[in-house]
Coordinates of C-alpha atoms in Angstrom, one line a residue:
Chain A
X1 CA -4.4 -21.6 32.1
X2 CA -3.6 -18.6 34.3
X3 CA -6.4 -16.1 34.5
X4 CA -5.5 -12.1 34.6
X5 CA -8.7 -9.8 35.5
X6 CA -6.1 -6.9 37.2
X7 CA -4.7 -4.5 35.0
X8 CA -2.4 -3.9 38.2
X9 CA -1.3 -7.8 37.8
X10 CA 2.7 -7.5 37.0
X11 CA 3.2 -9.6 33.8
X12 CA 0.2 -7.9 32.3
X13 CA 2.2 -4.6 32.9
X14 CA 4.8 -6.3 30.9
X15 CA 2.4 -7.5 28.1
X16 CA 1.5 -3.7 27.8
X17 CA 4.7 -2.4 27.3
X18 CA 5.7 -4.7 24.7
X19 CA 2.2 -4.5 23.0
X20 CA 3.3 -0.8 22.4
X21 CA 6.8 -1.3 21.8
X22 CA 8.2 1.6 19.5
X23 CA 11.5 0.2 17.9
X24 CA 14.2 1.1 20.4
X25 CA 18.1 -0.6 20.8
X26 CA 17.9 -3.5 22.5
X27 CA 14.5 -4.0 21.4
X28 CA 13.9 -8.1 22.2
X29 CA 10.3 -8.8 22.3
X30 CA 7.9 -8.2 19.6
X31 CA 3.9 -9.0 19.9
X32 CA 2.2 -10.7 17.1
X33 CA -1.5 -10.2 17.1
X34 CA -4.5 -12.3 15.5
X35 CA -5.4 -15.8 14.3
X36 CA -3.6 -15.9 11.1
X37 CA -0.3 -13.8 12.4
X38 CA -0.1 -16.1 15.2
X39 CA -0.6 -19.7 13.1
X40 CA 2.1 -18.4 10.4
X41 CA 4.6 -18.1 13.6
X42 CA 3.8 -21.5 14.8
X43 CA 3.8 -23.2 11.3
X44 CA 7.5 -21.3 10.7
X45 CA 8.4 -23.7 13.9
X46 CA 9.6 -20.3 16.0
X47 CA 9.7 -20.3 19.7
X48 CA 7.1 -18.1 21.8
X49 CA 7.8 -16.5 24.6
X50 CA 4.1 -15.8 25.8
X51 CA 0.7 -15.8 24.6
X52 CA -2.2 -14.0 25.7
X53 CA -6.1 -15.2 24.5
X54 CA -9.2 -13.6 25.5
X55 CA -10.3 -15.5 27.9
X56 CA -14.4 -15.4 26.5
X57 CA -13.8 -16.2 23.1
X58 CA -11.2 -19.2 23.9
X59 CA -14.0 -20.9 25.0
X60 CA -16.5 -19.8 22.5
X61 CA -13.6 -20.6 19.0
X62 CA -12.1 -23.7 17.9
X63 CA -9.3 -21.9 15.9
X64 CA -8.4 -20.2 19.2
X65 CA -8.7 -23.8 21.1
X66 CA -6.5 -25.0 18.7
X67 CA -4.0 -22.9 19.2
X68 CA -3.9 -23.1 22.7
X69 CA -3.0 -26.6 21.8
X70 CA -0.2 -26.1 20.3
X71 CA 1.6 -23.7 23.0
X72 CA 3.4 -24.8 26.5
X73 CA 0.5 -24.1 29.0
X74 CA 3.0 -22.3 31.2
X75 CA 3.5 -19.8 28.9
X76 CA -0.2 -19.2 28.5
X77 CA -2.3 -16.5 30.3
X78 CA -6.1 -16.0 29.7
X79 CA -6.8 -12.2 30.0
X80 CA -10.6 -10.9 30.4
X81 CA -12.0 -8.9 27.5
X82 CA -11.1 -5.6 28.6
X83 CA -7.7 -6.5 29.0
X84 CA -7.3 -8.3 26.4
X85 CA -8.4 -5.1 24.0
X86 CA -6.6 -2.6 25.8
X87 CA -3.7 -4.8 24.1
X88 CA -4.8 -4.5 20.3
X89 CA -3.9 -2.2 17.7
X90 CA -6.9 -2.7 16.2
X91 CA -10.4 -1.8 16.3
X92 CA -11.5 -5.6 16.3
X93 CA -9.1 -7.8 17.4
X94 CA -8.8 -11.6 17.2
X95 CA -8.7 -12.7 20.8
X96 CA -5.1 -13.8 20.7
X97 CA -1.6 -12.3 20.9
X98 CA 1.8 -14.0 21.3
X99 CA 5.2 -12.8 22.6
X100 CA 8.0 -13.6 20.9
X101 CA 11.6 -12.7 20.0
X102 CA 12.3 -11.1 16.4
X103 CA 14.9 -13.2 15.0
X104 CA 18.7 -12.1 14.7
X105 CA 18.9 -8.8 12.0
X106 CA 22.9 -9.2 11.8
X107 CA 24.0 -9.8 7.5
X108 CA 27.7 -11.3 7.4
X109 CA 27.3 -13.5 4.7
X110 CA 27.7 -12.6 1.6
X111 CA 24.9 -11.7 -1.0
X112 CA 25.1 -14.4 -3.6
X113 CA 21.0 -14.9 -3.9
X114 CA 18.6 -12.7 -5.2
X115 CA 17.4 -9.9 -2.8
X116 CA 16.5 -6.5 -1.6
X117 CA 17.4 -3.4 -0.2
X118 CA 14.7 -0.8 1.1
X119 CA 16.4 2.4 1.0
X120 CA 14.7 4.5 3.6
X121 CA 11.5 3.2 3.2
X122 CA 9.4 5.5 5.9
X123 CA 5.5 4.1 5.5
X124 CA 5.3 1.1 7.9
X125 CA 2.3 -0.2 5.1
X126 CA 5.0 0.1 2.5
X127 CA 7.6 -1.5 4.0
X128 CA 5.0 -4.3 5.1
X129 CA 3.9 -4.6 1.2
X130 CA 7.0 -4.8 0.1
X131 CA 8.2 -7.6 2.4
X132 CA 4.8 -9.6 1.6
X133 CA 6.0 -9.1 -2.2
X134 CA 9.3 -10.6 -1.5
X135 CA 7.8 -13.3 -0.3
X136 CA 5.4 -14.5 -3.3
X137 CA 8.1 -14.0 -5.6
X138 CA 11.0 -15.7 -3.6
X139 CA 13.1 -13.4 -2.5
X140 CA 14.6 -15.3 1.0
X141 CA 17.0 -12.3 2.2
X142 CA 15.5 -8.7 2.9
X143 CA 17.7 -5.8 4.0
X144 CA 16.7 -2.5 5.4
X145 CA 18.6 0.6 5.5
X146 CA 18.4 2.9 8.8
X147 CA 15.6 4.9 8.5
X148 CA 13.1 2.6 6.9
X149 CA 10.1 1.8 9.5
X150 CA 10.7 -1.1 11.8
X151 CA 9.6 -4.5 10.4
X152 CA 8.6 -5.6 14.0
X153 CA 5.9 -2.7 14.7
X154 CA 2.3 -3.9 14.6
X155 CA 1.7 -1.6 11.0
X156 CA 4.4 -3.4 9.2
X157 CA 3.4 -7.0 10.9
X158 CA -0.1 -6.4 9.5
X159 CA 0.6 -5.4 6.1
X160 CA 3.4 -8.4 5.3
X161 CA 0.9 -10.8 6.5
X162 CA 3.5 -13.5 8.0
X163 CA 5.9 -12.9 5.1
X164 CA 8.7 -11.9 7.9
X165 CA 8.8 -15.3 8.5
X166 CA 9.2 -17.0 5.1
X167 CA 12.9 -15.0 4.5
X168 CA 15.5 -13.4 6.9
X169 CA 15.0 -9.3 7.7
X170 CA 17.9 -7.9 8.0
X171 CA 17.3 -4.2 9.9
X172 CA 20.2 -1.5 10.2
X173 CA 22.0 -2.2 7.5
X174 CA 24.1 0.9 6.0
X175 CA 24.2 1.6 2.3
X176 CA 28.5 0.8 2.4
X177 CA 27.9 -2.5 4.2
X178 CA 25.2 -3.7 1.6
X179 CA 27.2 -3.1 -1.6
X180 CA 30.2 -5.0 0.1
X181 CA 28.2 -7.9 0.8
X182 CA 26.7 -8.1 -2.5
X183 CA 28.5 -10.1 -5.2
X184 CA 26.1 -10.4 -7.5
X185 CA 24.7 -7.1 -9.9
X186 CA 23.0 -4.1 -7.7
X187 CA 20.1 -2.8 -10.0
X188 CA 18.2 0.2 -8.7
X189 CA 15.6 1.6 -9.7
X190 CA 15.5 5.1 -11.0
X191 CA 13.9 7.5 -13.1
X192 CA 17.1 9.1 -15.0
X193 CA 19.7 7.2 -17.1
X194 CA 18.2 3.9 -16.4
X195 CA 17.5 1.3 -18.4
X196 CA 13.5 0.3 -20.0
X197 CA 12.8 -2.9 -17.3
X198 CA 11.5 -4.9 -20.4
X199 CA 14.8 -4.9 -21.9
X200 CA 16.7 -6.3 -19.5
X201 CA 17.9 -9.7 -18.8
X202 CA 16.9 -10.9 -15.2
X203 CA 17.3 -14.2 -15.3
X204 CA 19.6 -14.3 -13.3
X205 CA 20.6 -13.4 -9.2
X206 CA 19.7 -9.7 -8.5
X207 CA 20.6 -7.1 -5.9
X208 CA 17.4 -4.7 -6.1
X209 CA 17.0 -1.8 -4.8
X210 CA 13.8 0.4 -4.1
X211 CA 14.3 3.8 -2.8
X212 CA 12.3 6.3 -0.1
X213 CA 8.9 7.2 -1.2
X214 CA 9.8 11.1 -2.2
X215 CA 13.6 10.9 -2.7
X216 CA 14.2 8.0 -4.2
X217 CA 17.2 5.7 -4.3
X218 CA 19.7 7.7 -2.4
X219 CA 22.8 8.4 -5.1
X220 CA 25.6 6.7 -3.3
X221 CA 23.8 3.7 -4.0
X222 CA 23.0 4.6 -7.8
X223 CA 26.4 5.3 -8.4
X224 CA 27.5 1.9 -7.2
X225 CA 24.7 0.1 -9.0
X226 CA 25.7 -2.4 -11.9
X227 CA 22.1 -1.3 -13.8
X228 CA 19.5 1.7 -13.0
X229 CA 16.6 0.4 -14.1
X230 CA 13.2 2.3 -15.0
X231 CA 9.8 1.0 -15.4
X232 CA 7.5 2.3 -18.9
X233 CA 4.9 4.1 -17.7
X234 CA 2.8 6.6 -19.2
X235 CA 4.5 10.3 -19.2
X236 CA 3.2 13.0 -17.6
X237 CA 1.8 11.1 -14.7
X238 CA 3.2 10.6 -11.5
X239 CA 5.8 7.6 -10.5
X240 CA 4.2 4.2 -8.9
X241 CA 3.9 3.8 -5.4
X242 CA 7.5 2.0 -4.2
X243 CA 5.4 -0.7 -3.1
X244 CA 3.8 -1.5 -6.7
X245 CA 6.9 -0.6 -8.8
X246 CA 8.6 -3.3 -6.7
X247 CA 5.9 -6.0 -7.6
X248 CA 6.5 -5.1 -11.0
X249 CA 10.5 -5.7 -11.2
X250 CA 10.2 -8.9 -8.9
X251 CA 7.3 -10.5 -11.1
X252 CA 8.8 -9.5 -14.3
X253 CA 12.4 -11.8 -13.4
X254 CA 10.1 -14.1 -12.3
X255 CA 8.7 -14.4 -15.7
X256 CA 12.0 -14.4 -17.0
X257 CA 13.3 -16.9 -14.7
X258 CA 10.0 -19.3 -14.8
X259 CA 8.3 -18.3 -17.5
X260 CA 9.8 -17.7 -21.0
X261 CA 10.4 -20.3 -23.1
X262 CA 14.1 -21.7 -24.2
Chain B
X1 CA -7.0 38.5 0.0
X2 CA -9.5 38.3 2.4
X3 CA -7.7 37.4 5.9
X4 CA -9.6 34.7 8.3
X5 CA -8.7 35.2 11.8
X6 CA -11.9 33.6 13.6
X7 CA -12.8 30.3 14.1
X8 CA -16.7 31.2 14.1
X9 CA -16.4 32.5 10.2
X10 CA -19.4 31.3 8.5
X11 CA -16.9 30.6 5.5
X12 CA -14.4 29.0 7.8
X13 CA -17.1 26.9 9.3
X14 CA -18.1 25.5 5.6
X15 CA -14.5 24.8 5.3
X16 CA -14.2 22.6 8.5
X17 CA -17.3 20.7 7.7
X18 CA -15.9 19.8 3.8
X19 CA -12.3 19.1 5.2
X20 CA -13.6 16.6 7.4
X21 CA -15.9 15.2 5.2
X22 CA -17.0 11.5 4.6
X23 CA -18.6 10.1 2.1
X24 CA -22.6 10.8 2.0
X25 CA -25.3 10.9 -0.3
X26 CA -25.3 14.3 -2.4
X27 CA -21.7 15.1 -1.2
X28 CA -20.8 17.9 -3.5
X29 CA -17.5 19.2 -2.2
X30 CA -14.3 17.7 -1.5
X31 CA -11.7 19.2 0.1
X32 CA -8.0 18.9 -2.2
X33 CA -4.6 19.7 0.3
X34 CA -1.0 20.1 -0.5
X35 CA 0.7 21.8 -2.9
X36 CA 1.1 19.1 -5.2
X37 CA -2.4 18.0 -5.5
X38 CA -3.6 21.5 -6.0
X39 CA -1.2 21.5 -8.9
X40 CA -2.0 18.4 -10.3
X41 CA -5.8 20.0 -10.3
X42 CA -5.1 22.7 -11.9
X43 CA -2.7 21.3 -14.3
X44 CA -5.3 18.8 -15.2
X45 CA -8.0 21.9 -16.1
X46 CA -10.5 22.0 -13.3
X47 CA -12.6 24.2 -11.7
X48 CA -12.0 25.6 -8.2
X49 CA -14.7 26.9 -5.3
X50 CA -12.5 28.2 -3.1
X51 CA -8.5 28.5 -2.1
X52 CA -7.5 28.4 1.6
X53 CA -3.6 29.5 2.2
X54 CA -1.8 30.2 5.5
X55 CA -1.5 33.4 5.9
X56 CA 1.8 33.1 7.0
X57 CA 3.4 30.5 4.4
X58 CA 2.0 32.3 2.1
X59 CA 4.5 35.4 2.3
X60 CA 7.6 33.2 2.7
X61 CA 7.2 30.5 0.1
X62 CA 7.2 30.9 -3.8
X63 CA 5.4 27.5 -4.8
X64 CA 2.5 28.3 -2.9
X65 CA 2.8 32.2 -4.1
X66 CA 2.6 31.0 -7.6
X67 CA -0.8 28.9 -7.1
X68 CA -2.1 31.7 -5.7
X69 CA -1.8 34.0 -9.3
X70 CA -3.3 30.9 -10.6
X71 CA -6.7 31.3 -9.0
X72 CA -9.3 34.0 -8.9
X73 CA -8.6 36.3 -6.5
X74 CA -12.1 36.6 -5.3
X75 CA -12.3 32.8 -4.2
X76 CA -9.0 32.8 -2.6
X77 CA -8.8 33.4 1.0
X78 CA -5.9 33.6 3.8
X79 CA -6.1 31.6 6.9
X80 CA -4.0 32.1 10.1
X81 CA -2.1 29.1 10.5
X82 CA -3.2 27.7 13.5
X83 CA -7.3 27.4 11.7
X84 CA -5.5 26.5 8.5
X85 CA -3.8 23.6 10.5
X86 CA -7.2 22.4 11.9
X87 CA -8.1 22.4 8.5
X88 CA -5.5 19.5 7.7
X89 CA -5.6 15.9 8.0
X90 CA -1.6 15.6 8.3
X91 CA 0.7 16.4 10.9
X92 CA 3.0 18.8 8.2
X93 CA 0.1 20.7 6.3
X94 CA 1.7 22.3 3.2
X95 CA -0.3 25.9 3.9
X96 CA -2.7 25.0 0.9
X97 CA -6.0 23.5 0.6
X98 CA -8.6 24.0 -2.3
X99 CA -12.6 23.1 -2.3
X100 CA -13.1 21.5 -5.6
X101 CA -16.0 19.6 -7.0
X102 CA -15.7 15.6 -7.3
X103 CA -16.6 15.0 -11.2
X104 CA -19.9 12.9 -12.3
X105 CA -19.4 8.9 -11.3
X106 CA -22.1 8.0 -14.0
X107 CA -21.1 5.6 -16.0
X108 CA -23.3 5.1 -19.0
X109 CA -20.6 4.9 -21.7
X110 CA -20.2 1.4 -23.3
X111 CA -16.8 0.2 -22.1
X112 CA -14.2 -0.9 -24.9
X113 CA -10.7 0.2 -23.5
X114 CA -8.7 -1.3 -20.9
X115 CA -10.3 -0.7 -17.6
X116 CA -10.6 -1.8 -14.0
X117 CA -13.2 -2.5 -11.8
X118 CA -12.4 -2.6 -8.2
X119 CA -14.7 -5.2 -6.3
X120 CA -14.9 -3.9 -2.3
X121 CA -11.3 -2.7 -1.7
X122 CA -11.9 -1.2 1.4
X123 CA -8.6 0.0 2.7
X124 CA -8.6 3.6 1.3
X125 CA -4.4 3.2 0.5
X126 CA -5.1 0.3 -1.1
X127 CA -7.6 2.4 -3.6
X128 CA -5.4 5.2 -3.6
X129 CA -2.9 3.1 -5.1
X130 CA -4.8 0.9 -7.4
X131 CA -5.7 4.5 -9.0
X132 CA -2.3 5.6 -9.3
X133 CA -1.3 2.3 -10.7
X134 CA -3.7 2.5 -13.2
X135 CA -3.1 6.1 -14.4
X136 CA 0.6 5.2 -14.8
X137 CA -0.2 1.7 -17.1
X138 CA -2.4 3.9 -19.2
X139 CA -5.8 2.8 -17.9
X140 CA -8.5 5.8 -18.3
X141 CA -11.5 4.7 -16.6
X142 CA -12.0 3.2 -13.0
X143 CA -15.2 1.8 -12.1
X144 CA -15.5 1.4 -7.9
X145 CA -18.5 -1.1 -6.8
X146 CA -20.2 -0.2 -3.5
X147 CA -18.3 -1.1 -0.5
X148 CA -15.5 0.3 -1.8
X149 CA -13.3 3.2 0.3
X150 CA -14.8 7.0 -1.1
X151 CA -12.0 7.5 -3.9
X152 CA -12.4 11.4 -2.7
X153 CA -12.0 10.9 0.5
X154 CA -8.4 12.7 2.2
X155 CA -5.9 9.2 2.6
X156 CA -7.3 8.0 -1.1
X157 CA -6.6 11.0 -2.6
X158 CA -3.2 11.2 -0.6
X159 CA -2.1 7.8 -1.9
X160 CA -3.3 8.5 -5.8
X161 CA -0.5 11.3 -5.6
X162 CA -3.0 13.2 -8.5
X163 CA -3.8 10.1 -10.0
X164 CA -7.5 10.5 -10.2
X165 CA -7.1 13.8 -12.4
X166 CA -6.0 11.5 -15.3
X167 CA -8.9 9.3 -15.8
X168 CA -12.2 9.1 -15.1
X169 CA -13.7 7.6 -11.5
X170 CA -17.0 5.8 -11.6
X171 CA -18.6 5.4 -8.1
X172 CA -21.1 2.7 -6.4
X173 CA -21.0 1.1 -10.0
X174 CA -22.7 -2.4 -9.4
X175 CA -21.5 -5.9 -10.5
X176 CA -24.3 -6.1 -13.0
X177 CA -23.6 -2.6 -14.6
X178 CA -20.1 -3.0 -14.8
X179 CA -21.0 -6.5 -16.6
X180 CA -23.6 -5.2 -18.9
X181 CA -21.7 -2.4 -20.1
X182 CA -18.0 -4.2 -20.7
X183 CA -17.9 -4.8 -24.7
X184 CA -14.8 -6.6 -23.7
X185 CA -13.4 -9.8 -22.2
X186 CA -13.4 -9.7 -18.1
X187 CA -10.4 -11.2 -16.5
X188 CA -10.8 -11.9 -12.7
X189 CA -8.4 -12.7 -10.5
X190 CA -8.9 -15.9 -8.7
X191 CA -6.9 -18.5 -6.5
X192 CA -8.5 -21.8 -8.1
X193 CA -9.5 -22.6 -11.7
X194 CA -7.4 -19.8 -12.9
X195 CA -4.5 -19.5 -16.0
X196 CA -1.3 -18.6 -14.7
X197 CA -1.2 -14.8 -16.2
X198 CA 2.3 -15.5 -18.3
X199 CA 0.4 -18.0 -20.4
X200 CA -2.6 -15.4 -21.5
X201 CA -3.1 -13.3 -23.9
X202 CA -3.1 -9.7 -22.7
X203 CA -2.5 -7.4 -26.3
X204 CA -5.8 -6.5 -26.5
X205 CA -8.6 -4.3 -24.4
X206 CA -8.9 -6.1 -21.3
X207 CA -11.9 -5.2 -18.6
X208 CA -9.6 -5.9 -15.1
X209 CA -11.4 -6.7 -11.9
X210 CA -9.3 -6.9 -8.5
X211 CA -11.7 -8.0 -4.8
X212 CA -12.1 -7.5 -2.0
X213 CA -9.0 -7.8 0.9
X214 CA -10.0 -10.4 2.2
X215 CA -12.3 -12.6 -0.1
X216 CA -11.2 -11.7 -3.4
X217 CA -13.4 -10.9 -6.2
X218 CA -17.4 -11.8 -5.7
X219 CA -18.7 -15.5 -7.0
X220 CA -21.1 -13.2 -10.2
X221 CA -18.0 -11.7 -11.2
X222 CA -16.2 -14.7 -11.6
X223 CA -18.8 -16.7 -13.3
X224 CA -18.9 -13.9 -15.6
X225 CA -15.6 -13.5 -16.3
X226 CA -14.4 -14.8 -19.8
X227 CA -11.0 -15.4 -17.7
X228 CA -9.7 -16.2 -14.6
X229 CA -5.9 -15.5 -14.0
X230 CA -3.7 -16.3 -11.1
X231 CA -0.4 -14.6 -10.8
X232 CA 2.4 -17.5 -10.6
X233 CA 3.6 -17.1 -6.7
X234 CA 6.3 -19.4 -4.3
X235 CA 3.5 -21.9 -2.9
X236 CA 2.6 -21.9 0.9
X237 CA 3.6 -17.6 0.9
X238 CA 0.3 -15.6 1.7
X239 CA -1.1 -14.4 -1.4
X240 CA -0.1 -10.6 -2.8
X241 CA -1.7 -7.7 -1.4
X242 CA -4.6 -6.5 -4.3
X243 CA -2.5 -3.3 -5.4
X244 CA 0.7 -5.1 -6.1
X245 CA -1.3 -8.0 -7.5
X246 CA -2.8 -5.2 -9.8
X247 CA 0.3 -3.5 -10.6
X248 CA 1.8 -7.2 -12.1
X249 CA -1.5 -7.3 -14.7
X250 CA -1.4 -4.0 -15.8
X251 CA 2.3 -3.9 -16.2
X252 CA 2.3 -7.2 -17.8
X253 CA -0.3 -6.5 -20.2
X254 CA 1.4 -3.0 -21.0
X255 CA 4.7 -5.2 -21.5
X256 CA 2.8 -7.3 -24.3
X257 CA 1.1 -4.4 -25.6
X258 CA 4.5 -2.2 -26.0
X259 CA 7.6 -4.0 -25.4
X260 CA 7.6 -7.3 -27.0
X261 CA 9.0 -7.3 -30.7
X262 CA 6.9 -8.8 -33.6

């Protein structure tokens, strides 16, 4: 494996650039950082592009030996510690980051599954949440709205945990193209002339939809919705984070759909 | 109003040193900004030190205009707005910041209503909105074990949106206290040896406990527990993140509690 000790050397110029790679057009390489983020990749039988270990600790860690294993040797590079750090997002990092291309964000087929639209969801944690959500309860197809925080940036990475990987992101997409994909019922969630959760029948293919953390679902798209649904909370107190509201609609059809008896 | 024009105020100086305050033994004062979280204070009843405005803002806009005829004028004071922004731990301050003091974290009170005890949650968002997930299921009384993120600290107050206005917080409350002093069952989350949480029980006072990010809730907690519950996930998906994994209890119990008929 190639050792780097220059911060001059060429391709770790590249690796820095892409480590703090903002979401621009034509963005085509993402870098996934630490042990687990790196293993869920591999396991989801994606390609990588490069991968960069620190070259101290790859001799000191068997989870970091092991997956040097499992990468193309050419497309390794050892980097000293310094380096290596000066490529993290975090305070302590893992030792290991990988290159790789985000899969395709294009939606042409149409919505026939249960899924979601994030409406302008801003806070890269949220959007991260949300997509790790998704995931536990089964949700395979994700679409974002412009304006919600990239799912490719380190925040968003962290937060989902690897759940990018388990479903399809689709980034980009505008409210119009959304509802004309979707042929199953829109419901959205909303705080006026919407419907109690509980009282709803969800066992069946869903098109939700959870709105920007201030605003809310944007009206266009509660206009166009099949159901507004609320969720019974106490009154007087503020609204649930979008994040926990939407672990409460998803687990509650789950129920519905797993868990009530015939 | 008095106006503040120097950075080397004594009064101004106090201010700086509660704004950027950490958590610390004897910590009195803690430091409340934005307009809504000053309403949500003052709404809820509470005392005020002292009221910072900037100076500016505060002849243009009516909302913060209006909390100013709330407050004593005596312990209100104006701010140019370039110390007022120092004062602020966001890029967009709101003009307003009030010096309040936390309430009492004793806990000495039996416990016999629903409640939560948060085992080492250290990301401060993720306390933030635990609290404000528990304020909106109806759940009065948080108990935080050591280790956990200062629930008065600037991003835990920013997540809880007011949240810790409607209930009481209980501080560096130990496993064994929290125990000794729940009158009702425990339920623990767990991975293993754990009832799938549609199958339980949950119309009745429930003592919750949600762990630690990482390694979930501590070995004496479980052992103690008179339940552990799993929420049913898709297999092989990382597990949920410990707020939305809280908002599915609390929302399911609140369903069982209110919504299903008898």
């Amino acid at each position: 494996m190639r050792l780097i000790q220059s911060k001059e050397n060429p391709q770790y110029k590249q690796l820095v650039r892409i480590s703090q790679g903002k979401k621009a057009e034509g963005q085509l390489f993402v870098w996934l950082e630490g042990i687990h983020l790196s293993q869920a990749w591999l396991d989801a039988g994606y390609e990588v592009v490069l991968a960069a270990f620190d070259a101290e600790r790859l001799t000191q860690q068997h989870e970091l030996q092991q997956l040097a294993q499992r990468l193309d040797e050419r497309i390794c590079m050892s980097l000293t510690p310094s380096l290596m750090r000066a490529l993290s997002s975090v305070e302590q990092g893992q030792g290991i980051g990988l290159v790789v291309q985000a899969p395709p964000t294009i939606a042409t087929q149409a919505i026939t599954q249960s899924c979601v639209y994030l409406d302008r969801i801003q806070d890269p944690g949220n959007v991260g949440t949300l997509l790790r959500t998704m995931a536990a309860a089964g949700i395979n197809r994700a679409f974002l709205s412009p304006g919600c925080a990239w799912a490719w940036s380190q925040k968003v990475l962290r937060s989902a945990q690897g759940a990018h990987f388990a479903m399809q992101v689709h980034e980009q997409i505008e409210r119009a193209q959304f509802i004309q994909l979707a042929q199953i019922p829109i419901y959205a969630t909303a705080l006026e002339h919407a419907e109690p959760l509980y009282r709803l029948d969800l066992a069946q293919p869903i098109a939700w939809v959870f709105g920007n953390e201030g605003q809310g679902v944007h009206t266009e798209l509660l206009e166009q919705a099949q159901q507004r649904v609320f969720i019974p909370q106490v009154e007087q107190v503020e609204s649930l984070n979008v994040a926990a509201a939407a672990a409460v609609c998803l687990f509650e059809q789950r129920r519905q759909l797993h868990w009530v008896r015939v």
